[in-house]
mmCIF file of C-alpha atoms in Angstrom:
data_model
loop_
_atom_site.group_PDB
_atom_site.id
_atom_site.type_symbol
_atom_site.label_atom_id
_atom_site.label_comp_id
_atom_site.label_asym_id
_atom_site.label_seq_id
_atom_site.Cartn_x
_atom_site.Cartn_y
_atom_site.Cartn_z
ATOM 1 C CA UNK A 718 10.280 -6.373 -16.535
ATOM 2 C CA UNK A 719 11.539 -7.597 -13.280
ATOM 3 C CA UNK A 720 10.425 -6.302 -10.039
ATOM 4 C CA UNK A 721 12.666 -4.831 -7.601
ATOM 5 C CA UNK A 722 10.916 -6.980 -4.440
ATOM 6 C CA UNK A 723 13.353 -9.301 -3.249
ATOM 7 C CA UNK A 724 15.834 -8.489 -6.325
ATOM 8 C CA UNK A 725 18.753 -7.045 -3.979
ATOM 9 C CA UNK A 726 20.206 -9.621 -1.721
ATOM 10 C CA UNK A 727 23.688 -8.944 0.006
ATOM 11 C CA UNK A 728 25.083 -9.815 3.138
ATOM 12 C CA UNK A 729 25.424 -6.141 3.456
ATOM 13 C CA UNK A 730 21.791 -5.411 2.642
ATOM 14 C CA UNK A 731 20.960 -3.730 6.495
ATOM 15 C CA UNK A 732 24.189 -1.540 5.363
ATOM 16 C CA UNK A 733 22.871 -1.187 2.080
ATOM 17 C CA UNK A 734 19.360 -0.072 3.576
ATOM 18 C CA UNK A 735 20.838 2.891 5.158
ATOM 19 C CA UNK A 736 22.823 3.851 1.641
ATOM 20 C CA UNK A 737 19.867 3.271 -0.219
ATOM 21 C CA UNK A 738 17.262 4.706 1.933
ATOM 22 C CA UNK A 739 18.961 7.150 4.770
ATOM 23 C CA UNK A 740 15.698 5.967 6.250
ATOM 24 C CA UNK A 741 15.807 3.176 9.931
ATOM 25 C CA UNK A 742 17.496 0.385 10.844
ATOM 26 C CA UNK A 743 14.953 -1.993 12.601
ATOM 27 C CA UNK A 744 16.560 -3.404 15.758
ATOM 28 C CA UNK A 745 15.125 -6.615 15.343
ATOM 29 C CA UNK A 746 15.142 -8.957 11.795
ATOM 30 C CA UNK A 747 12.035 -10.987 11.578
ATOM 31 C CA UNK A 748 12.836 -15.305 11.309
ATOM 32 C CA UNK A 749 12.169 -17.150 8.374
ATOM 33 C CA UNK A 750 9.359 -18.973 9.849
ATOM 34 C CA UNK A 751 7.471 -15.447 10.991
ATOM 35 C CA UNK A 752 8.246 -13.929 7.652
ATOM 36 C CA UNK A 753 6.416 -17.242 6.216
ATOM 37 C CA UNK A 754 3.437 -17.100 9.117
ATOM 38 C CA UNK A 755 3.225 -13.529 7.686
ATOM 39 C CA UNK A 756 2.583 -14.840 3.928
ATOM 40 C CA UNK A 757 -0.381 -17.130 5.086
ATOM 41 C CA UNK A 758 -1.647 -14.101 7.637
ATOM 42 C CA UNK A 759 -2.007 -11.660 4.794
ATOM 43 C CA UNK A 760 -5.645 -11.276 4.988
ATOM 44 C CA UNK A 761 -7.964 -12.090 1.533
ATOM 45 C CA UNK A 762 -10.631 -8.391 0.970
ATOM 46 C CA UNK A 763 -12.735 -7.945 -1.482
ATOM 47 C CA UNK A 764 -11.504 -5.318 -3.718
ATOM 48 C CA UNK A 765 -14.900 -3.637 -4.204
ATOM 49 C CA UNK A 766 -15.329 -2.316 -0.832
ATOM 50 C CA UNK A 767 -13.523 0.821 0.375
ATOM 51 C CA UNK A 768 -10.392 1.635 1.230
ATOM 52 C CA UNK A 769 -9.492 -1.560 -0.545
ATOM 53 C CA UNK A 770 -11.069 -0.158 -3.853
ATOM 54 C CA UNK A 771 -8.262 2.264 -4.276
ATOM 55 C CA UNK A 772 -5.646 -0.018 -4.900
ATOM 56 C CA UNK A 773 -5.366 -1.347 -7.883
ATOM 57 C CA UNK A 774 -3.439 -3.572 -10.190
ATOM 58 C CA UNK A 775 -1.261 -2.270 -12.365
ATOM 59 C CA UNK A 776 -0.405 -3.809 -15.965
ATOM 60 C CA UNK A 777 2.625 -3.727 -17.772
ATOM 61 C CA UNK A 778 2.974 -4.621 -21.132
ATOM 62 C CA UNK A 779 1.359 -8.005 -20.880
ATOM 63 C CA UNK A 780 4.146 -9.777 -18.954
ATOM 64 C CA UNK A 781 3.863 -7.955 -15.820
ATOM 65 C CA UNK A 782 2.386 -6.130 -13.102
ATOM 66 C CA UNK A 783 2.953 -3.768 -10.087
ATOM 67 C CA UNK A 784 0.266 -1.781 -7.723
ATOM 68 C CA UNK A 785 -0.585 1.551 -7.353
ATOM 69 C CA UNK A 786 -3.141 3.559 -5.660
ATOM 70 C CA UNK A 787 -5.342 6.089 -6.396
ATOM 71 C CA UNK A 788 -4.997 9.820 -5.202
ATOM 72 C CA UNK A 789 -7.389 12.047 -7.219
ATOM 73 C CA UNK A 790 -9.961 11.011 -9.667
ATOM 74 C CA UNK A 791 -8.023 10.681 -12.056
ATOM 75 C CA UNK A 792 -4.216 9.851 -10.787
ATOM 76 C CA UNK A 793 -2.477 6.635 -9.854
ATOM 77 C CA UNK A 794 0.833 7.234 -7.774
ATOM 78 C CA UNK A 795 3.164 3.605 -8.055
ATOM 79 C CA UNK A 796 7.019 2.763 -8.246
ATOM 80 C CA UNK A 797 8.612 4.301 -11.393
ATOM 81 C CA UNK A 798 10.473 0.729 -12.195
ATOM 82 C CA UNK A 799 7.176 -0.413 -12.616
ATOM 83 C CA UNK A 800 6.962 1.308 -15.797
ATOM 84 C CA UNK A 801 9.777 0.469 -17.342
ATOM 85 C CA UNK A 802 11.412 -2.814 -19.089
ATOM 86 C CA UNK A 803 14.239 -4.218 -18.646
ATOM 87 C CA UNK A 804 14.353 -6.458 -20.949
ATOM 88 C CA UNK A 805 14.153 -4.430 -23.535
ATOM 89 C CA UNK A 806 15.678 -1.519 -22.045
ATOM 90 C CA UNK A 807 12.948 1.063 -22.506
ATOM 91 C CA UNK A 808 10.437 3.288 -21.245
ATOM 92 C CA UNK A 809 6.757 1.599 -21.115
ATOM 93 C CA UNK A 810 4.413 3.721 -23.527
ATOM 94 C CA UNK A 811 0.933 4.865 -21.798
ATOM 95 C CA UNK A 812 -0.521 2.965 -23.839
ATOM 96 C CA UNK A 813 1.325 -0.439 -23.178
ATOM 97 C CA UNK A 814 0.022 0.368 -19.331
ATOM 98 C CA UNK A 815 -3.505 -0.733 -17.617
ATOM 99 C CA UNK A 816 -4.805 0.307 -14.316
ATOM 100 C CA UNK A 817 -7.303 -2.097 -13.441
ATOM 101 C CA UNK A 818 -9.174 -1.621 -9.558
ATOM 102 C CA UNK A 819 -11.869 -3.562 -7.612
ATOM 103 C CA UNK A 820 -9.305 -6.743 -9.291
ATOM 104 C CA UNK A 821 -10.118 -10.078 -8.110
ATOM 105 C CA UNK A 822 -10.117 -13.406 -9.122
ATOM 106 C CA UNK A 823 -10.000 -12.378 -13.077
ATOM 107 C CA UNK A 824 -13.419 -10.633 -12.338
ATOM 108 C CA UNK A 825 -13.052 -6.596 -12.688
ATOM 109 C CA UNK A 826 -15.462 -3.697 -13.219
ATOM 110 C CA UNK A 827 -13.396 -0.261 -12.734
ATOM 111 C CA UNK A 828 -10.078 0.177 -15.293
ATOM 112 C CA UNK A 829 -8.730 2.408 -17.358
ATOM 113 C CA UNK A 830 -5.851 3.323 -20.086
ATOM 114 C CA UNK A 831 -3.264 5.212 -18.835
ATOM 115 C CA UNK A 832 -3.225 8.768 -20.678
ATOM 116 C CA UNK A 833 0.548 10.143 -19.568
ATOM 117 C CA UNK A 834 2.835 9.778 -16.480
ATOM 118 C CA UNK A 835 5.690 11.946 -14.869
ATOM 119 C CA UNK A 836 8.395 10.763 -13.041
ATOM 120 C CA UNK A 837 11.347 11.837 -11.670
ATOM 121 C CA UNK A 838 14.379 13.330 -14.176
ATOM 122 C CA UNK A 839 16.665 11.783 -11.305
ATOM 123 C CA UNK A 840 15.483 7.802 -12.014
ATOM 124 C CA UNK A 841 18.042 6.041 -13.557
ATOM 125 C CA UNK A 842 16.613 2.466 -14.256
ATOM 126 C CA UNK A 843 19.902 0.967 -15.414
ATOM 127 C CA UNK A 844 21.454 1.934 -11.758
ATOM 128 C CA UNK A 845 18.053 1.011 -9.412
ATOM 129 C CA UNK A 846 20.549 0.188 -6.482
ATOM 130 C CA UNK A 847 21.922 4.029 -5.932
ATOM 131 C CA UNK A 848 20.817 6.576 -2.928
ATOM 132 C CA UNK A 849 19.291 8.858 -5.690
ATOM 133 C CA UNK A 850 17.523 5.981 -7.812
ATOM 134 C CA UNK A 851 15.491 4.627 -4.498
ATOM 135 C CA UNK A 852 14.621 8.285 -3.339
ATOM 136 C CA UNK A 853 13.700 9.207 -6.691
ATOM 137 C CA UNK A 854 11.401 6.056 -7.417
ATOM 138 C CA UNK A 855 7.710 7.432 -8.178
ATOM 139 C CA UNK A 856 5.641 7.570 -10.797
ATOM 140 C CA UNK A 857 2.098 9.353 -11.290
ATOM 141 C CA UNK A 858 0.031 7.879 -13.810
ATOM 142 C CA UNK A 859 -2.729 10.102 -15.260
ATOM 143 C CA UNK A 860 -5.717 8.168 -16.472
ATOM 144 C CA UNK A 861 -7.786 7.907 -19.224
ATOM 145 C CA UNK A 862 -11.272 7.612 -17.385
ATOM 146 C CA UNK A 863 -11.634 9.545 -13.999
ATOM 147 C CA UNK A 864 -12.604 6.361 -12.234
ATOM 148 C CA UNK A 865 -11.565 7.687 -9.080
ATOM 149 C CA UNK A 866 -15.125 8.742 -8.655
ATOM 150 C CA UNK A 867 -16.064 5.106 -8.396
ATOM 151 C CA UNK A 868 -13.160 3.450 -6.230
ATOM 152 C CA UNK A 869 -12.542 6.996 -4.222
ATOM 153 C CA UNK A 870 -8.761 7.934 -3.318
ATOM 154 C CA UNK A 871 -6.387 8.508 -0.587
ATOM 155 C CA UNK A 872 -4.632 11.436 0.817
ATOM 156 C CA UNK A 873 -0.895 11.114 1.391
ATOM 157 C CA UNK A 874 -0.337 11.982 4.880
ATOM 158 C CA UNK A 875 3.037 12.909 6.515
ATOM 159 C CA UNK A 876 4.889 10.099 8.766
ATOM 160 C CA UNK A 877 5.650 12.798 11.431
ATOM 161 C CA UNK A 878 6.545 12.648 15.474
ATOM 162 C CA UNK A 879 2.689 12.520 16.464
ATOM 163 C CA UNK A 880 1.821 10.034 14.232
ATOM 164 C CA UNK A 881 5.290 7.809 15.368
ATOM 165 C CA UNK A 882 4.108 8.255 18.888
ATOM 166 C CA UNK A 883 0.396 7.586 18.024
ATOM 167 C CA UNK A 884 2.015 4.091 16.283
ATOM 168 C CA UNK A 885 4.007 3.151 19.402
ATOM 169 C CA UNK A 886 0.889 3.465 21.694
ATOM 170 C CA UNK A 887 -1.709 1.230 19.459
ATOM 171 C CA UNK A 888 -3.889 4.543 18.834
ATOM 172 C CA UNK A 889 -2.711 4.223 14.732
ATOM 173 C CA UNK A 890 -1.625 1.296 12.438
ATOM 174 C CA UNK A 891 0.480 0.809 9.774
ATOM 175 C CA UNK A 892 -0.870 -1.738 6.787
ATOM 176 C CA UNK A 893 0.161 -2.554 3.422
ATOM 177 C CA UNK A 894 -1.974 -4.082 0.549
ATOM 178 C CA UNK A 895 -1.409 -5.171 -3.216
ATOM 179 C CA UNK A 896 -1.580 -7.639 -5.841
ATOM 180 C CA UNK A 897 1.571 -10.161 -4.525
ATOM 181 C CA UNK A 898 3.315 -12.585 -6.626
ATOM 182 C CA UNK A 899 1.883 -15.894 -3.885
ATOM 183 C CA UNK A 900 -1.934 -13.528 -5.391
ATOM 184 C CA UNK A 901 -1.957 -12.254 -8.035
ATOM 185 C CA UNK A 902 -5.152 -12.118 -8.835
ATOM 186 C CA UNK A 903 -6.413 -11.007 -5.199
ATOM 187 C CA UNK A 904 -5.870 -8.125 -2.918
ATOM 188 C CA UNK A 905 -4.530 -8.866 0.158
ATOM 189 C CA UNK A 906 -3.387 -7.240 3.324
ATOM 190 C CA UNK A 907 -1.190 -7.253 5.976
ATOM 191 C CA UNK A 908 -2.143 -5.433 8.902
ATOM 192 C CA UNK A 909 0.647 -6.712 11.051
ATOM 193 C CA UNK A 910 3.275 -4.425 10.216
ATOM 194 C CA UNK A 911 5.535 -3.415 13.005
ATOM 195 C CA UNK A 912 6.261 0.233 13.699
ATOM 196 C CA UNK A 913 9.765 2.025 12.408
ATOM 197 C CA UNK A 914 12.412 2.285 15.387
ATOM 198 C CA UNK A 915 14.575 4.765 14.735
ATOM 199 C CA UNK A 916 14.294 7.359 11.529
ATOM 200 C CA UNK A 917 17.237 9.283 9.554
ATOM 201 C CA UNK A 918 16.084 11.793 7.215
ATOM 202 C CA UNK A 919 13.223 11.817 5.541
ATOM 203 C CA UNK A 920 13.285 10.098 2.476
ATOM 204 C CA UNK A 921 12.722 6.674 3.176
ATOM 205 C CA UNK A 922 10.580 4.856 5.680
ATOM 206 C CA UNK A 923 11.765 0.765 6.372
ATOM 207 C CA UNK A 924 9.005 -1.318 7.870
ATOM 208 C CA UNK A 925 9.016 -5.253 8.372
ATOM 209 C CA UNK A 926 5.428 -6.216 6.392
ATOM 210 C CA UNK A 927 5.545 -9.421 4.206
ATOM 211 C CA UNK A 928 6.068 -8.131 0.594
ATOM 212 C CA UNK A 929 6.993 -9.804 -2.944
ATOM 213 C CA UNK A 930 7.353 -9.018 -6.648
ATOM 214 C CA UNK A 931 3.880 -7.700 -7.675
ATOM 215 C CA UNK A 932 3.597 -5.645 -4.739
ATOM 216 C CA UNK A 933 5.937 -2.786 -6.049
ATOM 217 C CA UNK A 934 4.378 0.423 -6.222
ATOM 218 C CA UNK A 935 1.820 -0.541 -3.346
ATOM 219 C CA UNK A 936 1.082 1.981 -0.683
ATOM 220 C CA UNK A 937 2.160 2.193 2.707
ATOM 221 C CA UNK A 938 -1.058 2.671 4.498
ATOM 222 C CA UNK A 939 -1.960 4.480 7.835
ATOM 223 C CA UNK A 940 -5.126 3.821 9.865
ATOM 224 C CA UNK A 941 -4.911 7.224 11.798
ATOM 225 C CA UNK A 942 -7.852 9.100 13.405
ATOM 226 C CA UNK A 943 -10.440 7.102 11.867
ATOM 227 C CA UNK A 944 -9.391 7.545 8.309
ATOM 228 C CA UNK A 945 -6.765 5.678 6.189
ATOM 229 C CA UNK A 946 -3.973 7.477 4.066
ATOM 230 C CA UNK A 947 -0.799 6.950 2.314
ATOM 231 C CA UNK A 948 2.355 7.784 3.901
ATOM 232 C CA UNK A 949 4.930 5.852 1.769
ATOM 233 C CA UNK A 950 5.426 4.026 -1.789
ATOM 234 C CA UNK A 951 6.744 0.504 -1.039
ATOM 235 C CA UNK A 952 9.515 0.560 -3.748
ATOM 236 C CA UNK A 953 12.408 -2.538 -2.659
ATOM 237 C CA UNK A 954 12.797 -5.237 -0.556
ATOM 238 C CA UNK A 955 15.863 -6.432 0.787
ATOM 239 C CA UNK A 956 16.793 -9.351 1.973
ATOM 240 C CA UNK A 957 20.202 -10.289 4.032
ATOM 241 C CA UNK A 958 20.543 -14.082 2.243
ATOM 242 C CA UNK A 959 19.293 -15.952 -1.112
ATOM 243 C CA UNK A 960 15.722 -17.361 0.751
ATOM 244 C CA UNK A 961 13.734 -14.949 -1.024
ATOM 245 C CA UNK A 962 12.291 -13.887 2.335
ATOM 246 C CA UNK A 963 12.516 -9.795 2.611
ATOM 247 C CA UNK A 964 14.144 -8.796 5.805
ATOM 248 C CA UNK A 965 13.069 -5.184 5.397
ATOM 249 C CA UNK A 966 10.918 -3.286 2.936
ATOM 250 C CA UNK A 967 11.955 0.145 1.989
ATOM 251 C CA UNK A 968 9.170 2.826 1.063
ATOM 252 C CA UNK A 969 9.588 6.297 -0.221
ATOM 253 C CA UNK A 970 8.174 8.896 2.110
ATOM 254 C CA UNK A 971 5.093 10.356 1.090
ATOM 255 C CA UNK A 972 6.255 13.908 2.739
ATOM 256 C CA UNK A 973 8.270 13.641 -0.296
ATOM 257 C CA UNK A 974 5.444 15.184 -2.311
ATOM 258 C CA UNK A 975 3.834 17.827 -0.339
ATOM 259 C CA UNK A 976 2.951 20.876 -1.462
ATOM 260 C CA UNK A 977 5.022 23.357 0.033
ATOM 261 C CA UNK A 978 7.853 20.987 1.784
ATOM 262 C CA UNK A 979 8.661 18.619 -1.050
ATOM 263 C CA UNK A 980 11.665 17.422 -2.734
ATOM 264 C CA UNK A 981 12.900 19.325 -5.980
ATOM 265 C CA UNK A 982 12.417 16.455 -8.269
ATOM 266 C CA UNK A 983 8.422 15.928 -7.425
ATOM 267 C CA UNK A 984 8.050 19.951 -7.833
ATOM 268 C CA UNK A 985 10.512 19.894 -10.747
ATOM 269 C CA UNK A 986 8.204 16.923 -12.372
ATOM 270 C CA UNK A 987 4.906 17.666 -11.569
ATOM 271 C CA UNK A 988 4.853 20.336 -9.544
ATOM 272 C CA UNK A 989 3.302 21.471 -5.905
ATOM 273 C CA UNK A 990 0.203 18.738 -6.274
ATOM 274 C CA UNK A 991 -1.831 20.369 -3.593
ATOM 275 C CA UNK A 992 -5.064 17.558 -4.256
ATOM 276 C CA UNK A 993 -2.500 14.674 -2.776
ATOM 277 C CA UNK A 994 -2.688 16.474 0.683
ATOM 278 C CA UNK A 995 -6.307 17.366 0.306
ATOM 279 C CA UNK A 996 -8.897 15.240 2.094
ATOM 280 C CA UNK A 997 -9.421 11.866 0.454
ATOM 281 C CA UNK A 998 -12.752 11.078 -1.175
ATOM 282 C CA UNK A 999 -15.297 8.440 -0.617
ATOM 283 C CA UNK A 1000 -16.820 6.058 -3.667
ATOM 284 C CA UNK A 1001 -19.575 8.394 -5.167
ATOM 285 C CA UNK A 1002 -23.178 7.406 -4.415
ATOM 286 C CA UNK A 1003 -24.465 4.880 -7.438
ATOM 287 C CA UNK A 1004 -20.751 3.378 -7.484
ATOM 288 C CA UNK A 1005 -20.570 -0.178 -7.221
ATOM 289 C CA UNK A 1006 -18.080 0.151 -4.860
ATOM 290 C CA UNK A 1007 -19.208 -0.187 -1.739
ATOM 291 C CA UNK A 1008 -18.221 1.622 1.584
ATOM 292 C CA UNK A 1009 -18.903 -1.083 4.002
ATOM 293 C CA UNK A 1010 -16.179 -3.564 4.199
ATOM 294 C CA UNK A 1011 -18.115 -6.680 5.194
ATOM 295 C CA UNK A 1012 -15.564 -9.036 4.118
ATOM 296 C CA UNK A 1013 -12.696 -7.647 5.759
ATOM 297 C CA UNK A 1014 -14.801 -6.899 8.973
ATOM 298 C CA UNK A 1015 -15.631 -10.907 8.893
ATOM 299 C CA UNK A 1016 -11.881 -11.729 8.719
ATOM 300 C CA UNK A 1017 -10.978 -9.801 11.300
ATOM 301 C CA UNK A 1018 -14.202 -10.755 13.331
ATOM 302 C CA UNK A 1019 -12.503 -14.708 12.664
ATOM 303 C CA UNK A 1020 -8.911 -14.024 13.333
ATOM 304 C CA UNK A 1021 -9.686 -12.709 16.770
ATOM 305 C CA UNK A 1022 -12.018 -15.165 17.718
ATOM 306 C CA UNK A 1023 -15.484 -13.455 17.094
ATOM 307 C CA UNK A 1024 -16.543 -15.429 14.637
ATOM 308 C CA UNK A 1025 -16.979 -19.205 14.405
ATOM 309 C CA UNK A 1026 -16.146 -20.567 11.201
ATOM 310 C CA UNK A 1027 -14.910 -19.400 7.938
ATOM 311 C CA UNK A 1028 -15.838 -15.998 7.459
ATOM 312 C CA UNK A 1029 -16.876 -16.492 3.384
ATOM 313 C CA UNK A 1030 -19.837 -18.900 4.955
ATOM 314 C CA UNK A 1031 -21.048 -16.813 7.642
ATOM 315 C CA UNK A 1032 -24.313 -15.568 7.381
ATOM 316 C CA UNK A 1033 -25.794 -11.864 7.789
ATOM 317 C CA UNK A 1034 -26.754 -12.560 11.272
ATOM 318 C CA UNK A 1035 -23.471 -14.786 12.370
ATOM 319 C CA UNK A 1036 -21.311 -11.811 11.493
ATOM 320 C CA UNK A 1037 -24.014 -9.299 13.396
ATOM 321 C CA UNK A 1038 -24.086 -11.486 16.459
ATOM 322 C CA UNK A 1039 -19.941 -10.945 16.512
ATOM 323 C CA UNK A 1040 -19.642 -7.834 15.278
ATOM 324 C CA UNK A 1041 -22.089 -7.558 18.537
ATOM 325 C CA UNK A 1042 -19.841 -9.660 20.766
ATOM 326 C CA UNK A 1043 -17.143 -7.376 19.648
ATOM 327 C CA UNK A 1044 -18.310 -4.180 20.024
ATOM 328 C CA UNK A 1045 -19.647 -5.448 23.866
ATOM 329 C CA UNK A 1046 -16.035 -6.753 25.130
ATOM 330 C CA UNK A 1047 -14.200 -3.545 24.065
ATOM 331 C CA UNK A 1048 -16.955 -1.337 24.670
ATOM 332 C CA UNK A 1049 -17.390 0.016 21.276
ATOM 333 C CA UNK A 1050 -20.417 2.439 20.570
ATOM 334 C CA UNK A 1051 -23.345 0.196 18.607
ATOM 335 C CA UNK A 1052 -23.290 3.568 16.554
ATOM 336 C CA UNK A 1053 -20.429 2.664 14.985
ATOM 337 C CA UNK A 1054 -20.466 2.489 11.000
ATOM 338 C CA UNK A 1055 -19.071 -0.088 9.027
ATOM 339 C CA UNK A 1056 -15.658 2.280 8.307
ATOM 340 C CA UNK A 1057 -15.541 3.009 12.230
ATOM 341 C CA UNK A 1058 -16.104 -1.096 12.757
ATOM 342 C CA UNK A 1059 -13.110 -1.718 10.585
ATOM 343 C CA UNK A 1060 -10.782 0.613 12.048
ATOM 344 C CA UNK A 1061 -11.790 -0.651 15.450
ATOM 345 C CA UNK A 1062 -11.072 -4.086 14.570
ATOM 346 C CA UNK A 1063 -7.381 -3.064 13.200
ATOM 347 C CA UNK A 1064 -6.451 -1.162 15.894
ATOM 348 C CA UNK A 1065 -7.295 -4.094 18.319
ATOM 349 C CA UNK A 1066 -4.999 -6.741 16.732
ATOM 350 C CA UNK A 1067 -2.196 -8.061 18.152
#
């Protein structure tokens, strides 16, 4: 079942963008070299801390896999070519499907069969280059096991003018995060994705943040107001020559699915979905899960210069004399929990 990432590769893909999307043109294409810098950049968290604990893998049959995220207890929203196989020309069955979160390095705790899914009536899977197929690729995957209780969820949140400006002035972030084809078996982010330029419509959002097969179905993240959310499905890459290098990535709007202003597929489908604009939830207490995200807060402490070292060696105490040092140079309340710490960290990166 071949992903869509890096599938679609035309010397008319920025044209084909708008066709596909209606969504931005970037003005600037990233090089091949800082599309590669951006591979090695993507930053290596441990799946068992929070937010990263929503995102999970997601299994296809045995001979593939995408990412999805969670939004309720119990729901998984992904790409809806994720679920379905090419090579034999078919829908997936729930049953050939496996969520699987906290995923790393073969090692997992927190899975689950998939019990149904909706998708859109609009997805045509033999035609995934159309307008209508890209706008209409989502699927919702109700689980088995309501282990959202243990990884917590995300709200979907609305990519709107406030939130644009907030992006443009370094007071919000966009990130992405899945299970890549260069890691499979490891969650990793990129928090250096640059802001949309210029918007038409709604229905698609195109952002430059190093993406490959695998990380279909992953969410668009934003780190807004102290609290992370999903504002977009990352659904295709495109790519303007044959170096497997995506120019742009193309996500489908998360405003797609709100309650009262979403499209008539998602209501058609599955209808209004109130819980994915609700507030998002954290692990439960007793989860394994936990809500302090040391090892990303090390990485970060080490990419900006905080911490000495690698950051998988440093003691307690090396990464609480940075996380010290850091907090002191931008003048960041000691107060400031773990969650706070992290989004203070992304929010200062260059």
């Amino acid at each position: 079942m071949p992903l869509r990432f890096g599938l679609l590769k035309a010397l008319n893909a920025k044209v084909m963008l708008l066709a596909v999307l209606s969504a931005v043109i970037l003005s600037n294409t990233p090089s091949q070299a800082s599309q590669k810098l951006a591979a090695r950049e993507r930053i290596l968290v441990n799946a068992m801390e929070y937010p990263w604990s929503t995102i999970g893998r997601l299994n296809a049959a045995g001979r593939a896999h995408c990412t999805g995220a969670m939004v309720s207890e119990r729901h998984v929203l992904t790409a809806a070519h994720c679920i379905y196989d090419a090579k034999t020309g078919r829908w997936l069955a729930p049953q050939e499907l496996h969520f699987i979160a906290g995923y790393q390095h073969d090692q997992y705790k927190i899975h689950s069969k998939i019990k149904s899914y909706k998708k859109s009536s609009r997805y045509k899977p033999k035609n995934e280059a159309s307008a209508r197929n890209t706008e209409t690729d989502w699927a919702l995957l109700e689980l088995a096991d309501p282990i959202g209780t243990q990884t917590g969820w995300l709200k979907l949140d609305a990519l709107d003018r406030s939130v644009r400006s907030r992006l443009k002035t370094g007071q919000a972030r966009l990130i992405t995060s899945g299970y890549r084809a260069g890691a499979p078996n490891a969650q990793t982010v990129d928090f250096n994705c640059q802001a949309p330029k210029k918007f038409k419509g709604n229905d698609g959002i195109a952002h430059q943040c190093f993406l490959q097969n695998g990380d279909s179905g992953s969410p668009l993240l934003l780190y807004d107001k102290s609290a992370f959310s999903i504002v977009g499905i990352n659904v295709i890459g495109l790519s303007a020559d044959n170096r497997g290098i995506n120019d742009y990535v193309g996500a489908l709007n998360a405003r797609r699915f709100h309650p009262q202003q979403g499209k008539d597929d998602v209501k058609s489908g599955i209808g209004k979905l109130g819980f994915l604009w609700d507030k998002g939830a954290y692990p439960a207490p007793g989860s394994e899960v936990s809500t302090s995200p040391e090892q990303t807060i090390a990485a970060l402490l080490s990419r900006q210069g905080y911490l000495v070292g690698k950051p998988r060696n440093a003691t307690l105490d090396t990464i609480t004399a940075a996380e010290n040092r850091f907090k002191k140079a931008k003048k960041i309340p000691a107060s400031h929990t773990s969650l706070l710490l992290l989004g203070d960290l992304i929010l200062s990166l260059k």
